[in-house]
């Protein structure tokens, strides 16, 4: 018999607070209907993000106690460096306090007006760090990637034809690097195939453009390759990950995802002169190159997490538990991105609430209702997160309106997830009562974190 259960037992628990409907109604009001602004204590099941929310293992906690806090050359740095090198094979390993710090350093050096960066889909912080320098971020996702109802194995793939047109049009000197995000977080946590990574590598080589990987969920992506791509069934996840990185010139990573840590990240690259520039900037913004904005203990937790994340019993449980929630929802008719991705279920708000137009933020409406009805916190990934305005002030919406229910790693049990499914299904069954929202305050950049909303009548 094949055993797919949690490959761990629970040594330490943290209570979660139950709230009443009235208390949640009040909390939403105080937060101006932005669930980012609700105190976490008032959330029952927190599916806002899988970032930094993993349960660490006893060995990771042991690493925390072992941390060497020396300013320069700490033993913990070398443990960290070895762990990252083992997986990525990169020559230079630069620790950062999280993924966006690696992006900030990289794009501060390579970005600027007149520069263009292609990606399958830029994550929000990646796009923000590029645009902040005056450069342009362009997405070249395969067409099937933005069709939630179509089942396909690798919906995170780069559209190779359009990438090549881009290379010809924008010219090599204006393209400092090409990036691919595995898995494609903003596009539904969908994986990228090894063949696609090889094809991107080939195009990058042909046009002499460096190839970088946004590797936040490299292990989940590698597991999907093992399960779905011909020729990889007998390779280990570690070997698959190593092959992926062998095609790259550099890597950015948030250790808050597939390193099972609560904080951390890194920039890894092969180019000596770029590495010197990055380290110099790191010293200004993050810290000395052997700790880069982290404590020695954090470096230990990341190093141990990178060992644990490629464990195939863990990955099997991980991918299956996300799929389990997906199955429950699709069986009840709830429209989601299919098949489920690696770290989250993405509700397709366009089909969930077809009576609410994009200008009235259908995803936000669902997010508020999930909190109100069940104390569940998800996040809108649609017109709130990615909406832009044209010169006449009209909203330009992204192609999909989604609500992400991200599953923290090793945190919730099957009965927690059963409860989540019940609440989502109930909200779906009463979907006709949902109303749209308008934005009453927004910041000029990354507005979803701080925006205020009011419910339309
Ligand atoms: C989380 C994430 C980042 C940014 O990492 P942080 O640690 O949150 O700064 C970048 N890219 C992707 C795909 C991510 O999921």
XYZ file of C-alpha atoms and ligand atoms in Angstrom:
472
model
C 0.000 0.000 0.000
C 1.261 3.470 -0.887
C 1.486 5.664 2.208
C 0.675 9.323 1.719
C 0.382 10.867 5.165
C 2.067 13.711 7.006
C 5.712 12.519 7.185
C 6.134 14.088 10.639
C 4.527 14.112 14.056
C 3.720 17.198 16.079
C 6.005 18.104 18.962
C 4.908 21.639 19.664
C 1.511 23.258 19.165
C 0.221 26.804 19.020
C -3.396 27.602 19.948
C -5.626 29.362 17.441
C -8.314 31.759 18.573
C -11.974 31.255 17.739
C -13.985 34.381 16.960
C -17.690 35.061 16.533
C -19.337 36.356 13.360
C -19.885 39.728 15.083
C -16.206 39.954 16.070
C -15.114 39.204 12.509
C -17.536 41.755 11.121
C -16.016 44.362 13.420
C -12.445 43.306 12.547
C -13.185 43.671 8.828
C -14.636 47.127 9.403
C -11.625 48.295 11.392
C -9.344 46.906 8.644
C -11.280 48.778 5.930
C -12.025 45.408 4.291
C -8.342 44.736 3.657
C -7.489 41.378 5.248
C -3.784 42.321 5.287
C -4.766 44.820 7.997
C -6.514 42.291 10.262
C -4.438 41.208 13.288
C -3.368 37.578 12.755
C -4.758 36.696 16.177
C -8.243 37.296 14.825
C -7.713 34.811 11.979
C -8.663 31.160 12.503
C -7.003 29.544 9.472
C -4.438 31.823 7.873
C -3.996 31.096 4.178
C -2.766 34.582 3.336
C 0.600 33.234 2.300
C 2.958 30.274 2.422
C 5.786 32.752 2.943
C 7.682 32.480 6.212
C 4.761 30.570 7.720
C 6.237 27.056 7.592
C 6.480 24.954 10.724
C 10.176 24.392 11.332
C 11.484 20.959 12.240
C 13.207 19.987 15.465
C 16.498 19.965 13.537
C 15.881 23.488 12.269
C 15.224 24.643 15.833
C 18.381 22.846 16.914
C 20.183 24.794 14.176
C 18.815 28.000 15.671
C 20.581 27.155 18.925
C 23.785 26.277 17.039
C 23.864 29.589 15.155
C 27.264 31.274 15.122
C 26.673 34.996 15.517
C 30.189 36.119 14.573
C 30.049 39.226 12.409
C 32.459 37.957 9.766
C 33.105 34.424 8.591
C 30.587 32.768 10.916
C 30.531 28.971 10.792
C 26.793 29.191 10.068
C 27.522 31.031 6.828
C 29.625 28.143 5.521
C 26.899 25.655 6.465
C 24.434 27.841 4.552
C 26.768 28.324 1.585
C 27.332 24.570 1.283
C 23.617 23.823 1.397
C 22.838 26.376 -1.334
C 25.791 25.257 -3.471
C 24.781 21.607 -3.225
C 21.449 22.410 -4.854
C 22.238 25.315 -7.192
C 25.878 24.637 -8.064
C 26.397 28.412 -8.216
C 29.812 29.903 -7.568
C 28.810 32.931 -5.482
C 26.249 32.616 -2.686
C 25.018 35.883 -1.212
C 22.623 35.715 1.749
C 19.823 38.288 1.972
C 17.054 38.860 4.509
C 14.418 37.742 2.015
C 13.803 37.247 -1.689
C 13.001 40.856 -2.492
C 16.315 41.970 -1.016
C 18.077 39.738 -3.544
C 15.879 41.274 -6.269
C 16.548 44.794 -5.034
C 20.309 44.286 -5.247
C 20.201 42.566 -8.637
C 17.861 45.029 -10.338
C 19.467 48.118 -8.772
C 22.633 47.068 -10.587
C 21.118 45.806 -13.839
C 17.922 47.861 -14.167
C 17.257 51.480 -15.082
C 15.336 53.347 -17.799
C 15.499 51.719 -21.231
C 16.023 48.197 -19.825
C 13.609 45.301 -20.318
C 13.189 42.123 -18.291
C 11.191 39.123 -19.525
C 9.748 36.429 -17.215
C 7.026 33.792 -17.462
C 5.182 35.904 -14.882
C 6.921 38.399 -12.628
C 6.009 38.031 -8.989
C 4.721 41.314 -7.512
C 7.933 42.211 -5.636
C 10.046 41.282 -8.661
C 7.987 43.518 -10.921
C 8.069 46.306 -8.311
C 11.856 46.116 -7.952
C 12.282 46.287 -11.735
C 9.807 49.120 -12.247
C 11.250 51.035 -9.299
C 14.477 51.447 -11.315
C 12.556 52.767 -14.341
C 12.960 49.498 -16.271
C 10.132 47.488 -17.841
C 8.960 44.019 -16.707
C 7.257 41.910 -19.382
C 5.437 38.580 -18.952
C 5.536 35.831 -21.595
C 3.429 33.056 -20.126
C 2.172 30.315 -22.430
C -1.381 30.963 -23.522
C -2.851 28.020 -21.604
C -1.347 29.463 -18.410
C -4.051 32.114 -18.163
C -6.969 29.771 -18.818
C -7.979 28.525 -15.358
C -10.404 25.881 -16.616
C -7.928 24.109 -18.910
C -5.998 21.212 -17.369
C -2.405 20.937 -18.525
C 0.805 19.673 -16.946
C 3.027 22.744 -17.228
C 0.911 25.855 -17.229
C 3.816 27.901 -15.855
C 5.902 27.576 -19.023
C 7.415 30.522 -20.853
C 6.020 31.211 -24.315
C 9.210 30.539 -26.261
C 8.047 32.065 -29.538
C 7.021 35.343 -27.971
C 10.209 35.361 -25.881
C 12.258 35.148 -29.060
C 10.253 37.964 -30.697
C 10.949 40.015 -27.569
C 14.687 39.313 -27.827
C 14.755 40.488 -31.436
C 12.657 43.572 -30.765
C 14.343 44.851 -27.579
C 17.986 44.132 -28.546
C 20.565 42.374 -26.423
C 22.078 45.511 -24.857
C 18.700 46.471 -23.381
C 18.005 43.057 -21.851
C 20.221 42.624 -18.773
C 18.743 39.205 -18.032
C 15.858 36.853 -18.678
C 14.125 35.284 -15.707
C 11.812 32.332 -15.157
C 9.792 31.821 -11.980
C 9.409 28.256 -10.655
C 6.706 27.530 -9.808
C 4.789 30.415 -11.335
C 3.336 31.937 -8.161
C 1.253 34.726 -9.718
C -0.022 32.345 -12.389
C -1.443 29.763 -9.984
C 1.640 28.019 -8.585
C 1.880 26.140 -11.869
C 5.109 24.318 -12.703
C 7.560 24.885 -15.537
C 8.857 21.854 -17.429
C 12.517 20.926 -17.770
C 12.114 21.120 -21.545
C 10.865 24.689 -21.261
C 13.812 25.622 -19.032
C 16.174 24.099 -21.624
C 14.424 26.039 -24.388
C 14.718 29.319 -22.488
C 18.391 28.550 -21.921
C 18.858 28.032 -25.636
C 17.217 31.352 -26.525
C 19.273 33.141 -23.882
C 22.452 31.612 -25.257
C 21.477 32.529 -28.826
C 20.944 36.185 -27.887
C 23.727 36.312 -25.237
C 21.327 37.207 -22.433
C 22.026 35.838 -18.931
C 19.377 33.459 -17.604
C 18.196 33.735 -13.980
C 15.757 31.620 -12.024
C 13.368 32.919 -9.377
C 13.602 29.696 -7.402
C 11.237 30.268 -4.464
C 9.452 26.926 -5.029
C 12.140 24.960 -6.852
C 11.452 21.736 -4.914
C 7.716 21.736 -5.628
C 8.515 22.442 -9.286
C 11.081 19.630 -9.384
C 8.555 17.222 -7.886
C 6.024 18.090 -10.597
C 8.705 17.421 -13.231
C 9.359 14.019 -11.663
C 5.645 13.187 -11.708
C 4.653 14.672 -15.057
C 7.601 14.914 -17.439
C 8.821 11.957 -19.399
C 12.313 10.770 -18.536
C 12.353 12.071 -14.958
C 10.338 9.436 -13.140
C 13.469 7.685 -11.865
C 15.497 10.785 -11.034
C 15.582 12.113 -7.491
C 14.090 15.536 -6.809
C 17.556 16.739 -5.836
C 18.979 15.597 -9.188
C 16.133 17.314 -11.021
C 16.701 20.546 -9.090
C 20.427 20.341 -9.832
C 19.703 19.938 -13.533
C 17.351 22.944 -13.513
C 19.999 25.156 -11.929
C 22.713 23.831 -14.232
C 21.044 25.798 -17.042
C 21.027 29.082 -15.103
C 23.525 31.908 -14.674
C 21.963 33.060 -11.443
C 19.241 32.478 -8.884
C 17.124 34.618 -6.577
C 15.312 32.845 -3.782
C 13.094 33.542 -0.837
C 13.997 31.029 1.871
C 10.558 31.750 3.344
C 9.104 29.354 0.771
C 10.957 26.177 -0.201
C 13.604 26.476 2.491
C 11.037 26.006 5.256
C 12.420 28.989 7.160
C 10.627 31.931 8.718
C 13.005 34.475 7.195
C 15.863 34.504 4.702
C 16.791 34.451 1.070
C 19.729 34.526 -1.261
C 21.169 35.657 -4.520
C 23.399 33.086 -6.199
C 25.360 33.643 -9.373
C 28.319 32.579 -11.450
C 29.534 35.893 -12.905
C 32.543 37.121 -10.864
C 32.284 40.807 -11.675
C 28.515 40.944 -11.121
C 29.029 39.138 -7.809
C 31.488 41.818 -6.675
C 28.980 44.559 -7.492
C 26.205 42.690 -5.707
C 28.305 42.130 -2.600
C 29.279 45.801 -2.498
C 25.641 46.835 -2.605
C 24.803 44.117 -0.063
C 27.206 45.734 2.397
C 25.385 49.072 2.012
C 21.861 47.716 2.309
C 21.903 44.320 4.034
C 25.115 43.642 5.901
C 28.463 41.911 5.654
C 28.580 39.225 2.912
C 28.667 36.326 5.365
C 25.355 37.192 7.011
C 23.530 39.569 4.625
C 20.768 40.848 6.858
C 20.268 37.575 8.710
C 21.331 36.267 12.092
C 23.690 33.276 12.076
C 20.863 31.165 13.497
C 18.660 32.010 10.502
C 21.382 30.784 8.146
C 21.339 27.450 10.028
C 17.554 27.165 9.747
C 17.698 27.821 5.996
C 20.520 25.324 5.456
C 18.627 22.578 7.311
C 15.365 23.509 5.531
C 17.045 23.063 2.144
C 17.992 19.514 3.174
C 14.434 18.708 4.236
C 12.586 20.272 1.314
C 13.894 17.787 -1.262
C 12.620 14.824 0.787
C 10.200 13.067 -1.515
C 7.888 11.806 1.232
C 7.477 15.418 2.265
C 6.843 16.594 -1.303
C 4.362 13.832 -1.973
C 2.391 14.810 1.149
C 2.720 18.495 0.284
C 1.456 18.289 -3.293
C -1.244 15.761 -2.376
C -2.590 17.885 0.485
C -3.037 20.879 -1.811
C -4.664 18.644 -4.415
C -6.972 17.234 -1.686
C -8.438 20.677 -1.035
C -8.690 21.223 -4.793
C -10.609 17.953 -5.248
C -13.107 18.843 -2.521
C -13.766 22.225 -4.086
C -14.073 21.058 -7.697
C -16.409 18.229 -6.615
C -18.697 20.919 -5.184
C -18.506 22.929 -8.410
C -16.249 25.705 -7.070
C -14.225 27.090 -9.994
C -10.474 26.957 -9.346
C -7.329 26.968 -11.442
C -6.902 23.396 -12.614
C -4.972 21.348 -11.936
C -4.027 22.685 -8.458
C -0.506 24.088 -8.239
C 2.125 23.340 -5.635
C 1.477 25.701 -2.767
C -2.043 27.016 -3.062
C -5.525 26.726 -4.416
C -6.507 29.602 -6.643
C -10.218 30.320 -6.832
C -11.266 31.684 -10.208
C -13.234 34.756 -9.126
C -14.445 35.549 -12.649
C -16.420 32.311 -12.710
C -17.202 32.326 -8.959
C -18.897 35.743 -9.029
C -19.650 36.527 -12.692
C -22.066 39.270 -11.579
C -19.203 41.385 -10.166
C -17.118 43.136 -12.857
C -13.340 43.551 -12.530
C -13.735 47.258 -11.640
C -15.580 46.117 -8.524
C -12.885 43.656 -7.441
C -14.646 40.268 -7.359
C -11.658 38.590 -5.691
C -11.703 41.075 -2.828
C -15.390 40.349 -2.324
C -14.697 36.616 -1.936
C -11.717 37.243 0.362
C -13.858 39.371 2.714
C -16.662 36.811 2.750
C -14.338 33.882 3.553
C -13.072 35.808 6.534
C -16.521 36.885 7.650
C -18.062 33.435 7.403
C -15.204 31.248 8.599
C -12.294 33.349 9.866
C -10.267 32.159 6.878
C -7.786 34.591 5.391
C -6.900 34.331 1.708
C -5.578 36.969 -0.650
C -6.826 38.605 -3.837
C -4.563 38.153 -6.852
C -6.248 40.123 -9.574
C -7.271 43.699 -10.193
C -6.401 44.788 -6.658
C -2.889 43.344 -6.747
C -2.022 43.972 -10.391
C -4.520 46.619 -11.546
C -3.090 49.668 -13.284
C -4.779 52.810 -14.590
C -4.623 54.183 -18.114
C -4.145 57.902 -18.694
C -7.890 58.482 -18.378
C -7.852 56.832 -14.958
C -9.647 53.725 -16.183
C -8.665 50.431 -14.537
C -6.590 48.051 -16.659
C -7.188 44.582 -15.220
C -4.890 41.578 -15.438
C -6.153 38.587 -17.405
C -7.249 36.636 -14.315
C -9.186 37.520 -11.166
C -8.054 35.065 -8.490
C -8.271 34.396 -4.781
C -5.295 32.500 -3.469
C -5.587 30.129 -0.539
C -1.926 29.476 0.198
C -1.161 26.461 2.339
C 1.619 27.014 4.896
C 4.064 24.114 4.944
C 3.545 21.440 7.654
C 1.172 23.718 9.610
C -2.448 22.632 9.182
C -3.959 19.177 9.576
C -6.461 17.463 7.336
C -9.390 18.535 9.547
C -8.322 22.168 9.244
C -8.383 21.738 5.489
C -11.785 19.990 5.615
C -13.109 23.022 7.467
C -11.644 25.375 4.836
C -13.413 23.389 2.117
C -16.739 23.596 3.988
C -16.504 27.370 4.328
C -15.497 27.955 0.695
C -18.334 25.723 -0.498
C -20.847 27.553 1.675
C -19.695 30.941 0.395
C -19.919 29.561 -3.137
C -23.462 28.305 -2.597
C -24.454 31.819 -1.447
C -22.368 33.600 -4.077
C -25.316 35.503 -5.563
C -25.444 37.663 -2.431
C -21.827 38.833 -2.788
C -21.322 42.527 -3.619
C -18.502 44.418 -5.299
C -16.055 46.790 -3.601
C -14.447 50.123 -4.378
C -11.028 51.376 -3.334
C -11.116 54.434 -1.078
C -7.356 54.708 -0.471
C -4.349 53.290 -2.323
C -0.559 53.681 -2.274
C 1.243 54.323 -5.590
C 3.134 50.998 -5.493
C 2.168 47.505 -4.187
C -1.206 48.971 -3.272
C -2.820 45.718 -2.137
C -0.869 45.721 1.125
C -2.395 48.950 2.430
C -5.455 49.775 0.286
C -8.790 50.531 1.922
C -12.068 49.254 0.490
C -15.723 49.966 0.938
C -18.511 47.585 0.023
C -20.862 48.662 -2.751
C -24.603 48.635 -2.168
C 7.820 35.397 -2.239
C 8.343 35.536 -3.583
C 9.326 36.497 -3.868
C 9.823 37.494 -2.856
O 10.331 36.917 -1.698
P 10.187 37.611 -0.266
O 10.956 36.730 0.644
O 8.732 37.691 0.070
O 10.787 38.976 -0.368
C 9.805 36.524 -5.165
N 9.351 35.693 -6.126
C 8.396 34.782 -5.867
C 7.938 33.864 -6.956
C 7.858 34.661 -4.608
O 6.916 33.757 -4.369
